Structure formats: structure tokens, C-alpha cells
CSV table of C-alpha atoms and ligand atoms in Angstrom, one decimal:
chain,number,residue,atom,x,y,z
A,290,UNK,CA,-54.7,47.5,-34.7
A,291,UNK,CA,-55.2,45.8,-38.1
A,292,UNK,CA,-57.6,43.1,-39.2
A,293,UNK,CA,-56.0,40.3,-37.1
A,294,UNK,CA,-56.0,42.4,-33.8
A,295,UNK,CA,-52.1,42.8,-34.3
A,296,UNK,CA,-50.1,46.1,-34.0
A,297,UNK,CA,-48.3,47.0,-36.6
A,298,UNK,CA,-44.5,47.1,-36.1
A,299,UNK,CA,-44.3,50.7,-37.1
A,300,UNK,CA,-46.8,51.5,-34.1
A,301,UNK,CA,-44.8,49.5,-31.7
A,302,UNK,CA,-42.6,52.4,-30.0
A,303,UNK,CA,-43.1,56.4,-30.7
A,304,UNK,CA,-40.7,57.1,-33.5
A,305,UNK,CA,-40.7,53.6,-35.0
A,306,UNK,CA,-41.8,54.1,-38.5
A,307,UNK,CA,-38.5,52.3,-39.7
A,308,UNK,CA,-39.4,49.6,-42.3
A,309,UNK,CA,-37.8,46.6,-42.4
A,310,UNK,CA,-36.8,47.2,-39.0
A,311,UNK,CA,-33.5,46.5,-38.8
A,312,UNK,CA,-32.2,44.5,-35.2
A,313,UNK,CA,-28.9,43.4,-34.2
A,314,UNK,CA,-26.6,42.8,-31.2
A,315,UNK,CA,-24.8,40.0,-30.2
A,316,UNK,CA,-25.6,36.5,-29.9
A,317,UNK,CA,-24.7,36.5,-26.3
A,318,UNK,CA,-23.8,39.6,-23.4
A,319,UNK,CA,-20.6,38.3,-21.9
A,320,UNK,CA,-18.8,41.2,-21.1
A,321,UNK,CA,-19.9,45.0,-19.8
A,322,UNK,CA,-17.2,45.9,-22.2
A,323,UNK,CA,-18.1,43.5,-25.0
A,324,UNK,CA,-21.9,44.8,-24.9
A,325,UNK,CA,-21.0,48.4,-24.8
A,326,UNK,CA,-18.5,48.4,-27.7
A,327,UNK,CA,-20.2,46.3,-29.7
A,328,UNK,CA,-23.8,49.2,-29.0
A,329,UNK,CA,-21.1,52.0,-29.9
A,330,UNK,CA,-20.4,50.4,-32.9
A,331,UNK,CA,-24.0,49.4,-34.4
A,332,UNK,CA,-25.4,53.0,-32.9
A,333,UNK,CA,-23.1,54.6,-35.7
A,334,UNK,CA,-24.4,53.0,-38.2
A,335,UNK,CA,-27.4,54.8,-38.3
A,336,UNK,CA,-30.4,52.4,-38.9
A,337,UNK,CA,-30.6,50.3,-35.8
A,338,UNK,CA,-33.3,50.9,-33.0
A,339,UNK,CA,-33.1,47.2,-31.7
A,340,UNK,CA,-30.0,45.6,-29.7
A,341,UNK,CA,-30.3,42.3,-29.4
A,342,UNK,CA,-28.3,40.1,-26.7
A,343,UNK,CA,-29.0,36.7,-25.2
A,344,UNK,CA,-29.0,36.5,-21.4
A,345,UNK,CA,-29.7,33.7,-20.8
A,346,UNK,CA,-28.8,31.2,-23.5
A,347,UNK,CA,-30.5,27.5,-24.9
A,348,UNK,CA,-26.9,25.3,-25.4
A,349,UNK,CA,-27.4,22.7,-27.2
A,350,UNK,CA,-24.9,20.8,-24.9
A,351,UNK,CA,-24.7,21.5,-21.1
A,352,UNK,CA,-21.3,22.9,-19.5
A,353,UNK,CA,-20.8,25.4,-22.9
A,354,UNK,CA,-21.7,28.9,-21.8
A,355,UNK,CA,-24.7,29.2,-20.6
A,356,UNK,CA,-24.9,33.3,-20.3
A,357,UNK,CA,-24.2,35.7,-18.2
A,358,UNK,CA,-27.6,36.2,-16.2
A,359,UNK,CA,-29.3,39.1,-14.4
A,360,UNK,CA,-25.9,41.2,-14.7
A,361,UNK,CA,-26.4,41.6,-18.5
A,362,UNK,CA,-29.9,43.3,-18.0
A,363,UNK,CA,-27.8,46.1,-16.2
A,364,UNK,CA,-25.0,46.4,-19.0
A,365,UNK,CA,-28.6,46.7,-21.2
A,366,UNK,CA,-29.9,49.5,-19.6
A,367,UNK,CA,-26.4,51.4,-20.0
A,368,UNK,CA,-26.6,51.2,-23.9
A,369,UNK,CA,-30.1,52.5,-23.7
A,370,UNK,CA,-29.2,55.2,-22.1
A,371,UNK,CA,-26.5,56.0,-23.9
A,372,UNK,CA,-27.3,55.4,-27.5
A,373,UNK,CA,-31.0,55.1,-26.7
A,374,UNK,CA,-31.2,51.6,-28.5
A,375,UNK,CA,-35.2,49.1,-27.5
A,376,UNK,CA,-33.3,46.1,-26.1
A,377,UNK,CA,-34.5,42.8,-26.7
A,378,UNK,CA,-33.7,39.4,-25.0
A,379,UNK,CA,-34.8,35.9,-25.1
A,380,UNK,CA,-37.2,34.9,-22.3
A,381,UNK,CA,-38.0,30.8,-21.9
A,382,UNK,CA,-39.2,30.9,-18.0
A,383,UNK,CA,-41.3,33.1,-16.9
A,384,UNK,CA,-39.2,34.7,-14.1
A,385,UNK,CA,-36.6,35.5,-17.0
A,386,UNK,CA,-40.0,37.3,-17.8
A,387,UNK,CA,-40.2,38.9,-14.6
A,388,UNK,CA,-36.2,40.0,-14.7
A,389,UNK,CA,-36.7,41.8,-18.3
A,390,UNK,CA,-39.7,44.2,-16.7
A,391,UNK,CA,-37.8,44.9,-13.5
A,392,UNK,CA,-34.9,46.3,-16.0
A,393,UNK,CA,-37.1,47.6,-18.2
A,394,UNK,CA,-36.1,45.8,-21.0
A,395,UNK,CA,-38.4,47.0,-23.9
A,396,UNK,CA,-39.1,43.5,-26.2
A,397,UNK,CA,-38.2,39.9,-25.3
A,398,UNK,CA,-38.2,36.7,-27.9
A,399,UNK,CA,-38.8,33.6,-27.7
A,400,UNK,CA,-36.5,31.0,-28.8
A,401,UNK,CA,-36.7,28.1,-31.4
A,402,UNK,CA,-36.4,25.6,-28.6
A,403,UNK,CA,-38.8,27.0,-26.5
A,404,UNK,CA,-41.2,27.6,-29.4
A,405,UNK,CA,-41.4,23.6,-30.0
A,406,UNK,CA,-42.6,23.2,-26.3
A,407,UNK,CA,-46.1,24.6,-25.6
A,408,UNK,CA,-46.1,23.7,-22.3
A,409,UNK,CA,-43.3,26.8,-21.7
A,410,UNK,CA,-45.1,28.9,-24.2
A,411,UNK,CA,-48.0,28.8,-22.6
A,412,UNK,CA,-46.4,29.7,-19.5
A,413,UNK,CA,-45.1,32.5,-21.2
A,414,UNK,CA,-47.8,33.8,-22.7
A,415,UNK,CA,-48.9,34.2,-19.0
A,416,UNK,CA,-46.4,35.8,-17.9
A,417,UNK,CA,-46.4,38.4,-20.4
A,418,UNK,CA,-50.2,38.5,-20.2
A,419,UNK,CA,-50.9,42.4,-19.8
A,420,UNK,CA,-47.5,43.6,-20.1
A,421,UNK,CA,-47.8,45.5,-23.5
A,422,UNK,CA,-44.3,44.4,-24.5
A,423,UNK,CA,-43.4,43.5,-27.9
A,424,UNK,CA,-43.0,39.9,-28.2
A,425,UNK,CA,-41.5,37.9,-30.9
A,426,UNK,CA,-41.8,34.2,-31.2
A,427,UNK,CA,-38.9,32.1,-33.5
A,428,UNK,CA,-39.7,29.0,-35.7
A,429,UNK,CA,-39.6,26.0,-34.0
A,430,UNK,CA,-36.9,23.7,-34.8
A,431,UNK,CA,-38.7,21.0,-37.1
A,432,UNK,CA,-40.0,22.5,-39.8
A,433,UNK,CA,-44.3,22.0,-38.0
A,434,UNK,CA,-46.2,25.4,-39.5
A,435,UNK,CA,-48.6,24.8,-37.0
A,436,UNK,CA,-46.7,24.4,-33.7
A,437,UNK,CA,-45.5,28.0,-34.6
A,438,UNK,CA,-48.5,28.8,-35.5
A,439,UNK,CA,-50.2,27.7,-32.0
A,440,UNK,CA,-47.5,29.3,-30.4
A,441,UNK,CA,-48.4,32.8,-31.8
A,442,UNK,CA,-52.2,31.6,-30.7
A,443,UNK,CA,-51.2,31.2,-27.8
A,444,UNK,CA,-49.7,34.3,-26.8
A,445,UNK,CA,-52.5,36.2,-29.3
A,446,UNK,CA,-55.4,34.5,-26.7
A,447,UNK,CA,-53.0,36.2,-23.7
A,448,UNK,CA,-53.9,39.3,-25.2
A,449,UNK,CA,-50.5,40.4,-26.6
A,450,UNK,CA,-50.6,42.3,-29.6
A,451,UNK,CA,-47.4,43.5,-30.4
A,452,UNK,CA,-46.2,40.3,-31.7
A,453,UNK,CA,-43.8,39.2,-35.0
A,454,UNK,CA,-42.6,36.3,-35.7
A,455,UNK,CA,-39.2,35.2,-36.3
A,456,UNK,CA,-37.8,32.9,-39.2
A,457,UNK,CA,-34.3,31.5,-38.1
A,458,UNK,CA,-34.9,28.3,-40.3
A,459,UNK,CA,-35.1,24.7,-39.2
A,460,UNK,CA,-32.9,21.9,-38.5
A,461,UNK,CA,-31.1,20.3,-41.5
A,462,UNK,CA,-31.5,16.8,-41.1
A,463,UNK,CA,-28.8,16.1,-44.1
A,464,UNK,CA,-25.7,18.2,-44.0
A,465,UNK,CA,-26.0,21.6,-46.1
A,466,UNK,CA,-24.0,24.5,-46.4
A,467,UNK,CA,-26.5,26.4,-44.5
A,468,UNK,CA,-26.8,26.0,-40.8
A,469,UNK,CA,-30.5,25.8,-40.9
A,470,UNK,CA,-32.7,25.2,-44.0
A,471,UNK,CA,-34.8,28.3,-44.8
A,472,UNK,CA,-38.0,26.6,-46.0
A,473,UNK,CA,-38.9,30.2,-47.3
A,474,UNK,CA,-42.9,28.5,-48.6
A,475,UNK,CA,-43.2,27.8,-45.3
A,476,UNK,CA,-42.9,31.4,-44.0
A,477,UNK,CA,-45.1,32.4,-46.8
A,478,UNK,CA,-47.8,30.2,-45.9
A,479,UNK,CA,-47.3,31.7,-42.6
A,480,UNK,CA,-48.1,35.1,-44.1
A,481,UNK,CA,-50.7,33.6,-46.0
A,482,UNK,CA,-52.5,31.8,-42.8
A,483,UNK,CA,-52.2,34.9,-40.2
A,484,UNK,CA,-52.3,38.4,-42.6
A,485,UNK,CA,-50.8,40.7,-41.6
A,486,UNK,CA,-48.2,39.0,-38.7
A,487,UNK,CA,-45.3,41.0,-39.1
A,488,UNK,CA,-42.2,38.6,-40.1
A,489,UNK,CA,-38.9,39.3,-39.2
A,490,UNK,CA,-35.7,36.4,-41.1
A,491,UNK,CA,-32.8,36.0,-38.5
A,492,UNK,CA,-30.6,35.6,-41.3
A,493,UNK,CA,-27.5,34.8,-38.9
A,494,UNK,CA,-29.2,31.9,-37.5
A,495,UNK,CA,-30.4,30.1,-40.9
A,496,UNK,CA,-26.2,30.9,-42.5
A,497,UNK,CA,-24.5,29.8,-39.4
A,498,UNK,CA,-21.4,31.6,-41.4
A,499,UNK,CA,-21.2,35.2,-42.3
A,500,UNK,CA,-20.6,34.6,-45.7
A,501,UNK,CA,-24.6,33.7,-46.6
A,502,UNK,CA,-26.0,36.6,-44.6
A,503,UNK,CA,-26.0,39.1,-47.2
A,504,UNK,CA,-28.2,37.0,-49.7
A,505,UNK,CA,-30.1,35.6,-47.2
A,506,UNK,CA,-31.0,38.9,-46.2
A,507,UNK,CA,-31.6,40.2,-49.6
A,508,UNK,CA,-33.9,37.5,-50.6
A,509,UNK,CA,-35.7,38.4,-47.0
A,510,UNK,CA,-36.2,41.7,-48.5
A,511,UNK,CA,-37.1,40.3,-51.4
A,512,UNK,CA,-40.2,38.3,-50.2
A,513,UNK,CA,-41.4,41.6,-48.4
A,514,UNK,CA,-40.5,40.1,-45.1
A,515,UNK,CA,-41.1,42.8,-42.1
A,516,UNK,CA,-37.5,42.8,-40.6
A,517,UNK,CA,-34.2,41.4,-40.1
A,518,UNK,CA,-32.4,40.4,-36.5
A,519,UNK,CA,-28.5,40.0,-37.4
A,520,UNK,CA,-25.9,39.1,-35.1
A,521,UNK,CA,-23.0,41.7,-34.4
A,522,UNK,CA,-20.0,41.2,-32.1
A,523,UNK,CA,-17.3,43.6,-31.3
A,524,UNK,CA,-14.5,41.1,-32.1
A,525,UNK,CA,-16.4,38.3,-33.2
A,526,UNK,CA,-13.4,35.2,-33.2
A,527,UNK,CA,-13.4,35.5,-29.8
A,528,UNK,CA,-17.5,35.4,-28.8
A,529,UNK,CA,-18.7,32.7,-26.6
A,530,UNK,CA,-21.2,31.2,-28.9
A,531,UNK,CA,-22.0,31.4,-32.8
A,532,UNK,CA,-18.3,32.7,-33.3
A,533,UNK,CA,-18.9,31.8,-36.4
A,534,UNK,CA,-22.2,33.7,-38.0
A,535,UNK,CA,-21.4,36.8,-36.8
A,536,UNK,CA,-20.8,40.5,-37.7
A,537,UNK,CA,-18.8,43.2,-36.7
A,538,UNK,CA,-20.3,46.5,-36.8
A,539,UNK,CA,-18.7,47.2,-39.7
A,540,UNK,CA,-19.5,44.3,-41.6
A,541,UNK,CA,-22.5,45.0,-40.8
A,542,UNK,CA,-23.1,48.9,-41.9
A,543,UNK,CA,-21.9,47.7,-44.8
A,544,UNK,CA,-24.1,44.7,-45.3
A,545,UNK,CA,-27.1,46.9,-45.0
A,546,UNK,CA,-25.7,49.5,-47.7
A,547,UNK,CA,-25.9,46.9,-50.0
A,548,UNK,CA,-28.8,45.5,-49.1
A,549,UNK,CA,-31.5,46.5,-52.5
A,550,UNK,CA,-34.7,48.1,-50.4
A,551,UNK,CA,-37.2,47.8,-53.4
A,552,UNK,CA,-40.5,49.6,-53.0
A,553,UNK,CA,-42.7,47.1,-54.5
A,554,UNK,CA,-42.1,43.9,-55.5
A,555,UNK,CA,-44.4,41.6,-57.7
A,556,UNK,CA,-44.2,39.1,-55.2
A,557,UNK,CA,-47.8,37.3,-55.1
A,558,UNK,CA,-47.5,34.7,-51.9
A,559,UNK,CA,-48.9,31.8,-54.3
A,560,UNK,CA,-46.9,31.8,-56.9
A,561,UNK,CA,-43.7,32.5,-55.3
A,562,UNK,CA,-44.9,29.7,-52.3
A,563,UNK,CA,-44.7,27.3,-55.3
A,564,UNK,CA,-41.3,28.3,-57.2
A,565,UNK,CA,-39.7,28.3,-53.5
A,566,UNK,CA,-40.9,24.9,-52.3
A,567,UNK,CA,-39.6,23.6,-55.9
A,568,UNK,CA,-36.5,25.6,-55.5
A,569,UNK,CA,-35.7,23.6,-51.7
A,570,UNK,CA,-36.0,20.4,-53.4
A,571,UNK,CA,-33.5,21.5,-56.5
A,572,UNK,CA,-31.3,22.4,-53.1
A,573,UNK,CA,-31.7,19.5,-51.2
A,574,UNK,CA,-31.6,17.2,-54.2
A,575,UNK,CA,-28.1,18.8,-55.6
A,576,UNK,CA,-26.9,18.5,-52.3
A,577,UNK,CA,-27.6,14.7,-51.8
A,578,UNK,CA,-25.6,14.4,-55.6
A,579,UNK,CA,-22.9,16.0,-54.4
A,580,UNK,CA,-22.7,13.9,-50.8
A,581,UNK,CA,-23.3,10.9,-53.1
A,582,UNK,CA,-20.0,11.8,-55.3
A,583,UNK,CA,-17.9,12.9,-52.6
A,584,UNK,CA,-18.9,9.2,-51.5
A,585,UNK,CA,-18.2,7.4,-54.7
A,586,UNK,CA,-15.0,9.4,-54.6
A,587,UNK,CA,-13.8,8.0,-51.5
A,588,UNK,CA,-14.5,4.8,-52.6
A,589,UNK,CA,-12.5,5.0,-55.7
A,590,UNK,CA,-9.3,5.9,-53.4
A,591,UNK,CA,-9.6,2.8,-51.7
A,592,UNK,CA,-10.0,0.7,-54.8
A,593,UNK,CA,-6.6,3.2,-55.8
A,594,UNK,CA,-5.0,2.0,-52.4
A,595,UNK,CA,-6.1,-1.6,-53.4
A,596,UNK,CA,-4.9,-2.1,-57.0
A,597,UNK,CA,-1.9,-0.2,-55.6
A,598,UNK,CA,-1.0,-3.0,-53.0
A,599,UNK,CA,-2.2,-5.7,-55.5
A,600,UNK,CA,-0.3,-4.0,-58.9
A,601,UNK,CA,-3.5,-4.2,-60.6
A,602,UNK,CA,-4.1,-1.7,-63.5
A,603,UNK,CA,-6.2,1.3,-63.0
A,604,UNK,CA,-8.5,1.2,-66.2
A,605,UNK,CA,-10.7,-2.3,-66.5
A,606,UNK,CA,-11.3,-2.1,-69.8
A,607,UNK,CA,-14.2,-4.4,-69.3
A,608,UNK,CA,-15.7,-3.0,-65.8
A,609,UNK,CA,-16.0,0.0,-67.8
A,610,UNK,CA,-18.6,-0.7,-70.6
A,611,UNK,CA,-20.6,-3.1,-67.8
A,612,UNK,CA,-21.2,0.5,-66.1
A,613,UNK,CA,-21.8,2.3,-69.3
A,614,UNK,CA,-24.5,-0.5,-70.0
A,615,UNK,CA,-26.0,-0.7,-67.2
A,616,UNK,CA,-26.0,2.7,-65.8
A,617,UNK,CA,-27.3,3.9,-69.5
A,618,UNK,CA,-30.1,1.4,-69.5
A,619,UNK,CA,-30.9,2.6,-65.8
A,620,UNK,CA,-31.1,6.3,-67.0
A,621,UNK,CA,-33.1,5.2,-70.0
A,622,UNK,CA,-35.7,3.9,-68.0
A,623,UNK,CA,-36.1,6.7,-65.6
A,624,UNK,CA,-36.5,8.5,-68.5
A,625,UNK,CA,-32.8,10.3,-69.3
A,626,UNK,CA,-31.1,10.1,-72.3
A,627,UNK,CA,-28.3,7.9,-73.1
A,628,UNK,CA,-26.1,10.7,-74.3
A,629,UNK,CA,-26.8,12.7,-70.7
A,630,UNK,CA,-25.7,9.7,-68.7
A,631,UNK,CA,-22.7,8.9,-70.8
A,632,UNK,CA,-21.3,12.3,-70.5
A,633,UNK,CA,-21.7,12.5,-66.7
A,634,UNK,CA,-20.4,9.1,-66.5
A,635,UNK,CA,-17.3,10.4,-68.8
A,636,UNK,CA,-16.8,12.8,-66.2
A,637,UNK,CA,-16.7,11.0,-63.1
A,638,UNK,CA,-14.5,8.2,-64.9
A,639,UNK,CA,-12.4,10.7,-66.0
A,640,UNK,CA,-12.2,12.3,-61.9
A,641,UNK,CA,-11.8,8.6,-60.8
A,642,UNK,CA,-8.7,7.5,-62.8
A,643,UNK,CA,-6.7,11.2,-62.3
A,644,UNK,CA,-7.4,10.3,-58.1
A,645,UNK,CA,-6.3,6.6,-58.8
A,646,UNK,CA,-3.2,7.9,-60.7
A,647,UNK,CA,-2.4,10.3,-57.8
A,648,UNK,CA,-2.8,7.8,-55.1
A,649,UNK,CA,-0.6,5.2,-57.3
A,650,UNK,CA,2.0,8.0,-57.4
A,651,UNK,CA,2.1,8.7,-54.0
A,652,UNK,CA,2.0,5.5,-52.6
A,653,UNK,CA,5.1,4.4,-55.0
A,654,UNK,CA,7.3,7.7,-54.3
A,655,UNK,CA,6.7,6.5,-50.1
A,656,UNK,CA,7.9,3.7,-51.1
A,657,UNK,CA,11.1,4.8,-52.7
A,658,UNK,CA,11.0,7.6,-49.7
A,659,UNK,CA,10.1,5.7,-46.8
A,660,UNK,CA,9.5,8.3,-44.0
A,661,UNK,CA,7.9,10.9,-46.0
A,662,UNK,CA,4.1,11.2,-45.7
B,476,PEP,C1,-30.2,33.3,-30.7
B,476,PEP,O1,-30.9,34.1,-31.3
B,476,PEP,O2,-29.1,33.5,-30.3
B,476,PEP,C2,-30.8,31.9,-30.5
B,476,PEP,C3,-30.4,31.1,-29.5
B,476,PEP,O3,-31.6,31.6,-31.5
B,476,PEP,P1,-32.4,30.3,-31.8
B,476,PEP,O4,-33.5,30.1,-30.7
B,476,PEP,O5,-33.0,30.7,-33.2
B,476,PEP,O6,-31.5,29.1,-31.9
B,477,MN,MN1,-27.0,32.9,-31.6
């Protein structure tokens, strides 16, 4: 045990001295078949100990699938025996607790959903109360450093010690590319407030979309984080939930070849807690510009459609220096330069006519085509 009364993830299991420990395994077990192939193909890769699969599954929305149950803890206990994989499963009642040790599942997480209501983690934390298993707790899904924080307490003051936390990134409330927004300061402060809490990014669950788990994992790596948990499927257009985010075994192989494991990194938690936090609002800031545009855009094809209808000219000479002005003077008082604002302004004018023309064009050839369009 170190300073915070926490084992070490490389004391967890005999043999376990992998760092970062590497998890993965579907989001769901829906198939014997499904679970077994998909084991096959991560246990060739090499560097996985963990399978992950969700039994019994949060949906967000009722009647979508809700797992398989009990009957996945057996397929479980097949790929352990065969490829000799820890299996790990989300737990959110406590007789989901009391299925994992009956079929000797070796770690169980709990989920983001769970995590934001204490009154389950505490009821958890009960249940695992002298069990020894390894137990890691996701972010909540609001971005609250201390309900995640209370819920690692809470199982902590249940005596469990072989505990990580999981960073799966919290609930965008404006549309982003990202599924969830990584809030990476928030996980260093994490680090900061409990040292020494292992901390494992679920990379698959902050992209949403496989083509942001690479560099989501790298940065993970970067930031010395303990671990990653990434989702791998057999054949993964056809899985039952987050079709979407996840790998196949041999994306995934690859993925972690390319991963950059760097020995030491000059990463000081204050410093980079500050460049990140100013980093999320450059992100969330460029993507509010670019919803704004795509919504001045759409506006601009309507005034098209209009002047179309109406045989009104595109360019208003006059309309166009009352925006310059006023948009200039705007910018100058906010402290931009006149030049800056005209140039952007250049641009979108420039992007506005070319759509205007094309709508124009396309409205006048249906009209010498009727039928087409
Ligand atoms: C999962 O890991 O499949 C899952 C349901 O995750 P989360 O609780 O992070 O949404
Ligand atoms: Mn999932």
C-alpha cells in the first residue's frame, strides 16, 4: 500500500506489473460466439490482461438492449480459462455484485450513471465491502470533481483498496465532435487531490467514433495516465450498442503499436492543469464559431431562395459597407483590429454570394426542368 492506503495497479493480480495496463473487450456480451471471438482476437495481441464486457447495460432509452444478463458471466469464465484474461464488468445493484463473485469475475466498474447517484454507490461500496476485488469507479456524467471524488470516498471508507478511477469524459452540453468532452484539468486535479489514485482514460467513451481513439489515447499516455479501457468487437457494425466507437482486434493491435510509451515526461500536474483548461475553452469556443457560421450560412440560403423568388440582385452594394461599418466598429471596440475583421468578413461574403449564386442557379435550371430536383 502507498501513502493514500491504495494498492498499486501493478500489485493488483500476481503477474501484473504491466504499465499502462492496457483493458479492452466489448462494449456489451451479446453472443457466446461474439465474446469468444472477439477474446481470441485481443489474446493475440499480446498486451491485454483485462476483458472487458457489459452485462448488464445503463441505456440511455428503455426498450434498446439492455444486456444479456447472468448468461454472459458464464461466456466470461470460458475466455478466462482459455486465454486466461481478469474479466471485468459493470456492477450498479448490488446483487449484480453478488452475480460477479459467484462467477468469479475478477474486477467490476462502476458506471458514469451510477457514479452521479450516491445513494447506489454507497450501496455498492457495501456490497463490495471485504471482497478484495479491484474496483474501478467512471466519472460522473456532469463534469462535479467532487461527486467522483465522494464516490471513490465512499468505497475507500468500505475498505476497498484496489481502486482506479476511470475518465470516460462528460456530457457535452453543445454539440462537439467528440462524444464526451475530456476536461483533461479536471482529471489532473483529480491526481492532484487523491496522489497516487491510479487513473485509467476510456478513450472509446470520450471519441464516440473510432477515428479519435488513437489521439485520445496518446495524449492519455501523455499526461502519465495509469491505463486505458478500449472497446473491441469482433465485427463491430453489427454490435448492439456503441457500434460506432469501436475496435476490432486488429484495429486495435495496431492502435497500441502506435501508441508512443515515453519513459518520462516533463509533465508537472500545474502547469499542464492550466494550458489544458485554456486549451478546452480554445475547443469549445472554435466550436461555437463554427455552429455560429454553419448558422449564418443557412441563413444566407434562405435570403438566396428569397431574392430568387423576388429577382432581387445578390450583392447590396449598400447592405455591404453597413456590415463592414458596423461589424468593424464592433471589433474595434472589443479590442480587434479593423484589418482582422475586414478580412474575415471578406471571406464569409465571399462564401455567402458563391452559395447565393448556386441556389439562384439551381432554382432557375428547375424551372426550365421542372421535375428535376
Ligand atoms: C461502458 O463502458 O460501456 C459504459 C456504459 O460506460 P459509461 O458508464 O462510461 O457510459
Ligand atoms: Mn460502451
Amino acid at each position: 500500500m502507498n501513502g493514500s492506503g491504495l494498492v498499486p495497479v501493478t500489485s493488483w493480480f500476481p503477474g501484473f506489473s504491466d504499465k499502462p495496463l492496457i483493458i479492452a473487450g466489448p462494449c456489451s456480451a451479446e453472443t457466446e460466439e461474439q465474446v469468444y471471438r472477439t477474446a481470441e482476437g485481443i489474446s493475440q495481441i499480446g498486451r491485454v490482461k483485462i476483458f472487458r464486457a457489459g452485462i448488464w447495460k445503463p441505456r440511455t432509452r428503455p426498450h434498446s438492449f439492455e444486456g444479456v444478463g447472468v448468461k454472459g458471466l458464464h461466456w466470461l469464465k470460458r475466455i478466462k480459462e482459455d486465454f486466461g484474461f481478469y474479466t471485468l464488468v459493470e456492477v450498479a445493484y448490488p446483487k449484480h455484485v453478488e452475480s460477479c463473485l459467484h462467477h468469479k469475475v475478477d474486477m467490476v466498474w462502476i458506471g458514469a450513471r451510477t457514479t452521479s447517484n450516491p445513494f447506489s454507490v454507497e450501496e455498492l461500496a457495501n456490497a463490495l465491502k471485504g471482497t478484495d476485488l479491484p474496483v474501478l469507479i467512471k466519472n460522473p456524467i456532469n463534469p462535479d470533481l467532487d461527486l467522483w471524488i465522494g464516490g471513490i470516498e465512499r468505497l475507500r471508507k468500505n475498505g476497498i483498496t484496489k481502486l482506479a478511477a476511470v475518465h470516460r469524459g462528460f456530457y457535452p452540453f453543445e454539440k462537439t465532435a467528440l462524444r464526451n468532452i475530456p476536461k483533461w484539468e479536471l482529471v489532473i486535479e483529480l491526481k492532484r487531490r487523491i496522489h497516487d489514485l491510479p487513473v485509467i482514460t476510456d478513450p472509446s467513451h470520450i471519441a464516440g467514433n473510432t477515428k479519435y481513439i488513437g489521439s485520445i489515447s496518446q495524449k492519455a499516455l501523455d499526461l502519465e495516465m495509469d491505463g486505458l479501457m478500449i472497446e473491441c468487437h469482433i465485427n463491430p457494425p453489427s454490435a448492439l450498442s456503441d457500434a460506432d466507437q469501436q475496435l476490432t482486434p486488429a484495429e486495435l493491435g495496431l492502435l497500441l503499436d502506435n501508441l508512443t510509451y515515453r519513459e518520462v515526461s516533463d509533465y508537472s500536474p500545474r502547469r499542464m492543469g492550466q494550458l489544458e483548461r485554456f486549451r478546452e475553452q480554445i475547443d469549445s469556443i472554435d466550436n461555437q464559431l463554427i455552429e455560429l457560421l454553419s448558422q449564418r450560412m443557412n441563413v444566407i440560403d434562405k435570403i438566396g431562395r428569397y431574392k430568387s423568388h423576388n429577382n432581387i440582385t445578390i450583392l447590396q452594394l449598400r447592405r455591404w459597407e453597413n456590415i463592414i461599418a458596423t461589424r468593424t466598429e464592433l471589433g474595434h471596440d472589443l479590442g480587434l483590429s479593423e484589418q482582422f475583421i475586414l478580412r474575415i468578413l471578406q471571406l464569409i461574403h465571399k462564401e455567402s454570394i458563391q452559395r447565393q449564386v448556386e441556389i439562384m442557379n439551381r432554382l432557375k435550371n428547375k424551372n426550365f426542368n421542372p421535375g428535376e430536383e
